[in-house]
Coordinates of C-alpha atoms and ligand atoms in Angstrom, one line a residue:
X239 CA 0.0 0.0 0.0
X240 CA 1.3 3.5 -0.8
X241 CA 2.0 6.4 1.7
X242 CA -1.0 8.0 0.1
X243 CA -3.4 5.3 0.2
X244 CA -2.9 5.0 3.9
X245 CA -3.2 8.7 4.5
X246 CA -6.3 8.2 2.4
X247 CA -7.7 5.3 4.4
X248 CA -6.6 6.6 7.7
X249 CA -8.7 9.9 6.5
X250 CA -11.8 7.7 5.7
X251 CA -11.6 5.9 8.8
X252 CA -11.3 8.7 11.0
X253 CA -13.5 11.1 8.9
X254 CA -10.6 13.7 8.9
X255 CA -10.5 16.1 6.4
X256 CA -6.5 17.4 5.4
X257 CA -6.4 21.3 4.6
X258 CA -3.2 22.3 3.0
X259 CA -1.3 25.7 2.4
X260 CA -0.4 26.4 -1.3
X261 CA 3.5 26.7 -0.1
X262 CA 3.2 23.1 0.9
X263 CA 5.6 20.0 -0.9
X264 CA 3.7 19.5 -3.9
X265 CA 3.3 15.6 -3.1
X266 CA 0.8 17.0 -0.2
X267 CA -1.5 17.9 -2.9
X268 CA -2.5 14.6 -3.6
X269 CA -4.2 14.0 -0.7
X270 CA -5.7 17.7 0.3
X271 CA -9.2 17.9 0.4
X272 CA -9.0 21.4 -0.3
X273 CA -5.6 23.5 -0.8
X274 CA -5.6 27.7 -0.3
X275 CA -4.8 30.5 0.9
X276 CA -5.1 31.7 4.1
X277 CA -8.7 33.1 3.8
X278 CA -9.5 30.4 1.8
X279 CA -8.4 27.8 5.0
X280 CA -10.1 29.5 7.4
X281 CA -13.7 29.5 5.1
X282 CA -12.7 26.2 4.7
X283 CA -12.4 25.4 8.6
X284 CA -15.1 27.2 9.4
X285 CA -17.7 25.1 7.9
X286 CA -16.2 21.9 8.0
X287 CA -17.9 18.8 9.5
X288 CA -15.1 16.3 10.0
X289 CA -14.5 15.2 13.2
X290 CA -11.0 15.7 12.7
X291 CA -9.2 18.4 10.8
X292 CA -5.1 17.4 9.2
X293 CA -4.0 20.8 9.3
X294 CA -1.2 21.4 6.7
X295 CA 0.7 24.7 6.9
X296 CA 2.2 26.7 9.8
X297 CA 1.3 26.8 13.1
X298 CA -0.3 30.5 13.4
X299 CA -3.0 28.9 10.5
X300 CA -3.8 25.1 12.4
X301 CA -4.4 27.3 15.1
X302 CA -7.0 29.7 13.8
X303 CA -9.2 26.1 12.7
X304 CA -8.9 25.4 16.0
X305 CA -10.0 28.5 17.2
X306 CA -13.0 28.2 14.7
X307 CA -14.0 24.5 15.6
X308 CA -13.5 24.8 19.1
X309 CA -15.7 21.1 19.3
X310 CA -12.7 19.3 17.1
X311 CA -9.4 17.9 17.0
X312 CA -6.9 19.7 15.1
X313 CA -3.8 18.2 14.6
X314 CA -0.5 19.2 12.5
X315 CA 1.9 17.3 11.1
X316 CA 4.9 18.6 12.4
X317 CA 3.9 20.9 15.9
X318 CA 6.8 23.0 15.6
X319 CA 6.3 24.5 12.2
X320 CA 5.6 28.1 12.7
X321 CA 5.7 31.3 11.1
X322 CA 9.2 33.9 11.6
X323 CA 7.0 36.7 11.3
X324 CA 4.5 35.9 13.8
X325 CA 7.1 35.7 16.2
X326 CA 7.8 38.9 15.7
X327 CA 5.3 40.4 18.4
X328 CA 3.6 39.4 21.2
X329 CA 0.1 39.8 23.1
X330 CA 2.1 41.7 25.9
X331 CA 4.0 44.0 23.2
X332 CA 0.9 44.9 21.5
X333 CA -1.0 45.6 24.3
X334 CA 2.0 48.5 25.1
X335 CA 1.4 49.5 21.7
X336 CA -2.0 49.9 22.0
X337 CA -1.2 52.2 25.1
X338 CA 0.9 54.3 23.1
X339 CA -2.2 55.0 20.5
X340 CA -5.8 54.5 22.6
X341 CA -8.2 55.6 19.8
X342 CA -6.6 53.5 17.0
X343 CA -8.1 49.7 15.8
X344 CA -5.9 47.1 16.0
X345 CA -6.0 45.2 12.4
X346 CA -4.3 41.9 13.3
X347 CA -3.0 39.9 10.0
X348 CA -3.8 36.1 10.4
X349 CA -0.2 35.6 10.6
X350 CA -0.1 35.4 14.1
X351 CA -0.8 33.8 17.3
X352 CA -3.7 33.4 18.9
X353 CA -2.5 35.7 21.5
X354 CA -1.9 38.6 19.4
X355 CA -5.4 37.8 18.0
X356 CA -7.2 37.9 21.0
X357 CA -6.0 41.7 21.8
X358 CA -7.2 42.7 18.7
X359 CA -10.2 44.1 17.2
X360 CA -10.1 42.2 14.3
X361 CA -7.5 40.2 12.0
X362 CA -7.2 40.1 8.3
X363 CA -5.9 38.1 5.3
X364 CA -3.4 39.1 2.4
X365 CA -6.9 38.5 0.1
X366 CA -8.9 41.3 2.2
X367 CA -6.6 43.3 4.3
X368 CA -7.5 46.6 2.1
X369 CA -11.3 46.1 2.8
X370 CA -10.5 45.6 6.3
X371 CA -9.5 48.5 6.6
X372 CA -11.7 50.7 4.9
X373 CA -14.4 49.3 6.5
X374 CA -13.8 50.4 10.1
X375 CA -14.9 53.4 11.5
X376 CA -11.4 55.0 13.5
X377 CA -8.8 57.1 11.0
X378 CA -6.1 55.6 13.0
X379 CA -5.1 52.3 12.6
X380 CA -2.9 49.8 14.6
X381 CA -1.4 47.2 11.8
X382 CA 0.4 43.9 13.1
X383 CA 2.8 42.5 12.7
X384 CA 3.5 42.7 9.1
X385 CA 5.1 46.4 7.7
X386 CA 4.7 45.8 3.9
X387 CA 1.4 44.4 4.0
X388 CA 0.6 47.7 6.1
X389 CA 2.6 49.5 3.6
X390 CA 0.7 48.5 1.0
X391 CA -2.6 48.8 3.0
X392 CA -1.9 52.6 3.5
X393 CA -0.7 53.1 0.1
X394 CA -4.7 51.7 -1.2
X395 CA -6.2 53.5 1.7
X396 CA -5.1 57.7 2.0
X397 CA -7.9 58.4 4.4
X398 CA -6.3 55.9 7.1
X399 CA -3.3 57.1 9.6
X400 CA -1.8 53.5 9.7
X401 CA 0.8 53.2 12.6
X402 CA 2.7 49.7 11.4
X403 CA 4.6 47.1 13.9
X404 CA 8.3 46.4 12.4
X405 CA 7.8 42.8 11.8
X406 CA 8.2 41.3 8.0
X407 CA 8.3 38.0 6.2
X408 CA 12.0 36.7 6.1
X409 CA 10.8 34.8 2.8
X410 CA 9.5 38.0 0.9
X411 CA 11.4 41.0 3.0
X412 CA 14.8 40.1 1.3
X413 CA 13.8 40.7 -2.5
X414 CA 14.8 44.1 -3.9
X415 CA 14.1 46.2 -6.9
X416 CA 17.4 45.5 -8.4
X417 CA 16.4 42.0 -8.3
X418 CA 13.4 42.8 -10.2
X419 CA 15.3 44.8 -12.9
X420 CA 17.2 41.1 -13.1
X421 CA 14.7 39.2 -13.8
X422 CA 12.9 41.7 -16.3
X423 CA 16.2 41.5 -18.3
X424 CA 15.9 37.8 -18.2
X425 CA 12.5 37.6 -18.5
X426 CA 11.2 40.6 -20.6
X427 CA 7.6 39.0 -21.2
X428 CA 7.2 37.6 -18.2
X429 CA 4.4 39.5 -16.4
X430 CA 5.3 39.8 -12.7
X431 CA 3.0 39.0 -9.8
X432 CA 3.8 39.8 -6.1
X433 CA 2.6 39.2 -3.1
X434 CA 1.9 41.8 -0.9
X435 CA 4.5 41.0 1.7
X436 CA 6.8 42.2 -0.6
X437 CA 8.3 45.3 0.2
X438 CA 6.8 48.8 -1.3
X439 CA 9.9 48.9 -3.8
X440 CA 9.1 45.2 -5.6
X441 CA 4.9 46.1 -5.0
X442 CA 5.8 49.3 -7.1
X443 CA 6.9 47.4 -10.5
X444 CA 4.8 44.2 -9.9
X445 CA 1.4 43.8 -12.3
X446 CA -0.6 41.9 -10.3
X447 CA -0.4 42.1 -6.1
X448 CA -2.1 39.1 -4.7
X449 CA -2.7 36.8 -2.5
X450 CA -1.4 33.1 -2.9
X451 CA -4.4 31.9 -4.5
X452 CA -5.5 35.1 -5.9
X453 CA -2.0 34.5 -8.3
X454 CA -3.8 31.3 -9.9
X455 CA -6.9 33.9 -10.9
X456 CA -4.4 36.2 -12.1
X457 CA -2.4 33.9 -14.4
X458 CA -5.7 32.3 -15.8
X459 CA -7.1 35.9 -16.3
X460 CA -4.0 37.6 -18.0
X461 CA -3.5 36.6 -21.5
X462 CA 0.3 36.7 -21.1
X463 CA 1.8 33.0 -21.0
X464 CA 4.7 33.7 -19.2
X465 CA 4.8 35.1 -15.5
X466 CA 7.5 35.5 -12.8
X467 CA 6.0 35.0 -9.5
X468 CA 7.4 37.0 -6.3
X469 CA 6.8 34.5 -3.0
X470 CA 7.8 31.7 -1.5
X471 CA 9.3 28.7 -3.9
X472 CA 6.8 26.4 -3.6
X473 CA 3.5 28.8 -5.4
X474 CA 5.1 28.1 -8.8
X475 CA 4.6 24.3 -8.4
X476 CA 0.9 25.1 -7.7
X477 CA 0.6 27.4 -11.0
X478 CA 2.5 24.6 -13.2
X479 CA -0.3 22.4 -12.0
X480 CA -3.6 24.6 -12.3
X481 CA -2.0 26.3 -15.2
X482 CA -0.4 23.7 -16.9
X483 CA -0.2 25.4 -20.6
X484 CA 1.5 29.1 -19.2
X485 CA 5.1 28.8 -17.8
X486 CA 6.1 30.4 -14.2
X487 CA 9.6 31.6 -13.1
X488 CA 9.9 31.7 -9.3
X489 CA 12.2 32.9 -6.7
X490 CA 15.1 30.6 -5.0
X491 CA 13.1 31.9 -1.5
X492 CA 11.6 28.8 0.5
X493 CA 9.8 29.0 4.0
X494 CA 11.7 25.9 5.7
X495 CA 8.8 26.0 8.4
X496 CA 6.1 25.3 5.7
X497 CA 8.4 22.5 4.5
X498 CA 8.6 20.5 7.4
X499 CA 6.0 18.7 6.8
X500 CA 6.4 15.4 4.1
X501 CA 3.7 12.9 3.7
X502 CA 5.6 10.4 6.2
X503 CA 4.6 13.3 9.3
X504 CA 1.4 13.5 7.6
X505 CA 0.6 9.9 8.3
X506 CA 2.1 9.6 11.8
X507 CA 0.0 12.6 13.1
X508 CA -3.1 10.8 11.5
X509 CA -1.7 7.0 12.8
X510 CA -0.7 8.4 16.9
X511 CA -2.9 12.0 17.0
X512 CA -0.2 13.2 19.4
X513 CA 0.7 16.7 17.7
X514 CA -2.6 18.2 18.7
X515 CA -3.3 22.0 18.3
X516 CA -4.3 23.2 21.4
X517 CA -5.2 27.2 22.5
X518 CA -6.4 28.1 25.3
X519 CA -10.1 28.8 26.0
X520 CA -10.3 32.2 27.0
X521 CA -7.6 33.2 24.4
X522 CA -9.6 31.3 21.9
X523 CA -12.9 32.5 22.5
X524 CA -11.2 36.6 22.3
X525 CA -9.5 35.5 18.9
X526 CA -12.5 34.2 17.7
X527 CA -14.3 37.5 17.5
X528 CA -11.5 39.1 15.9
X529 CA -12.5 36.0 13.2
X530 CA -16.1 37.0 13.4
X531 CA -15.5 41.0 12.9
X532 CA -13.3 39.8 9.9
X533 CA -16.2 37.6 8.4
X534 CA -19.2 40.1 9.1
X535 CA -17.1 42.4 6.6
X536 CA -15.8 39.6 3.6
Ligands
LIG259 P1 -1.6 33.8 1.7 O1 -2.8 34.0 2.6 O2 -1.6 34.7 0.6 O3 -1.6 32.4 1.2 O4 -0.3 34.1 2.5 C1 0.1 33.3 3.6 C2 1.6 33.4 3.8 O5 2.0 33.0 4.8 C3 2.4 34.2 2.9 O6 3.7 34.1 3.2
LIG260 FE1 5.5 33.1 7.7 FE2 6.8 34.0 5.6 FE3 6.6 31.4 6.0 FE4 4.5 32.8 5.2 S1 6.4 32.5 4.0 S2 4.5 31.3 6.8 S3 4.8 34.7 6.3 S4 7.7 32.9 7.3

């Protein structure tokens, strides 16, 4: 029997469902139930029936199904798989930041922990952030942790005062527009999408700025055949295989937390159920309304 026909029978049995992250190894597609982006995971969690839920990603996103099927098991293949940017603040930081500005909303991206969720006012996704934002009724605004997803926020939204935490994405921080003028000499058809935790400099040149899964909707729009997509390694893989007939160039950039899980840790955490995700109740029942604020608006 393959790996992937236990996974599959193992799922059956237990009437799990697996959710996986578009960064993830491409093998882990073949047995997803449903692969997306982050907002796309958490609609996904949130209406879910399975009794157990194989959450393929990073930590900060296993955690937010949790928080939204607080009556199931969520489990992750590899438990110490987490985000670098969500470290990047804590719930006792923000809450000094908060201090600091009293009449500002804090807008929590999803990437982050519960923590930071639950001393917020609401969270956002890289597929909504802008609407967020222009949906709540304070001029100043409180953006965590990421500063080029706030960038770009305030760049769509002038009537907004948005006060930015320092925190980036490792994976997208480190390209630069003389990378860009590279790869346009390389690749001078190649339309270029970004994602928006790119900093302002790459956003500035890219055509498209989207989400993960917002690329695919891109690249099937555009009529260009040829694209050069700015995020993690592992989206161009996705592409090939949604988009089989229009070629992708990607960047060397992977996230080694989202690759730590392989099919093997996939079927141990279904076999043994020991890497459960757990948050606490109070904390989860705080973040969940940041969840709820988010969905009353999308
Ligand atoms: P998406 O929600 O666009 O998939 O982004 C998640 C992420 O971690 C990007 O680095
Ligand atoms: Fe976090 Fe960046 Fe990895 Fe996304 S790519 S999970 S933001 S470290």
């Amino acid at each position: 029997m393959t790996i992937v026909s236990k996974i599959n029978q193992l799922k059956r049995e237990k009437n799990a469902v697996i959710l996986v992250h578009n960064y993830q190894r491409p093998e882990i597609y073949d047995v997803a139930d449903f692969i997306g982006d982050s907002l796309g995971l958490c609609l996904e969690a949130a209406k879910t029936d399975a009794q157990l839920i194989v959450f393929c990603g990073v930590l900060f996103m296993a955690e937010s199904a949790a928080i939204l099927n607080p009556g199931r098991r969520v489990i992750v293949p590899n438990i110490d798989a987490g985000c670098a940017m969500a470290d990047m603040i804590d719930a006792d930081k923000l809450k000094a930041f908060k201090k600091k500005h009293p009449d500002a909303a804090v807008v929590t991206y999803v990437n982050s922990t519960a923590e930071v969720k639950a001393v917020s006012d609401i969270c956002c996704t890289s597929s909504n952030a802008i609407k967020i934002v222009k949906s709540l009724p304070q001029k100043k605004i409180i953006f965590v942790p990421d500063k080029n997803l706030a960038a770009y926020v305030a760049s769509k939204c002038p009537e907004k005062e948005i006060i930015a935490w320092k925190g980036y994405c490792p994976v997208h921080h480190y390209v630069n527009k003389e990378y860009i003028d590279e790869i346009k000499a390389e690749h001078p058809n190649a339309k270029i999408i970004a994602h928006p935790e790119s900093k302002p400099e790459v956003l500035e040149v890219a055509d498209y700025i989207s989400s993960t899964s917002g690329m695919i909707d891109c690249a099937k729009n555009d009529p260009s055949d040829e694209f050069f997509v700015l995020t993690e390694c592992g989206m161009t893989e996705r592409l090939h295989r949604e988009i089989p007939g229009k070629k992708f160039h990607g960047l060397c950039n992977m996230c080694f937390d989202m690759k730590k899980n392989t099919l093997e840790s996939i079927l141990d955490s279904l076999e043994t159920e020991r890497t459960v995700v757990r948050v606490d109740d109070k904390i989860a029942r705080r973040a969940r309304k940041t969840f709820d604020n988010m969905f009353a608006v999308t």
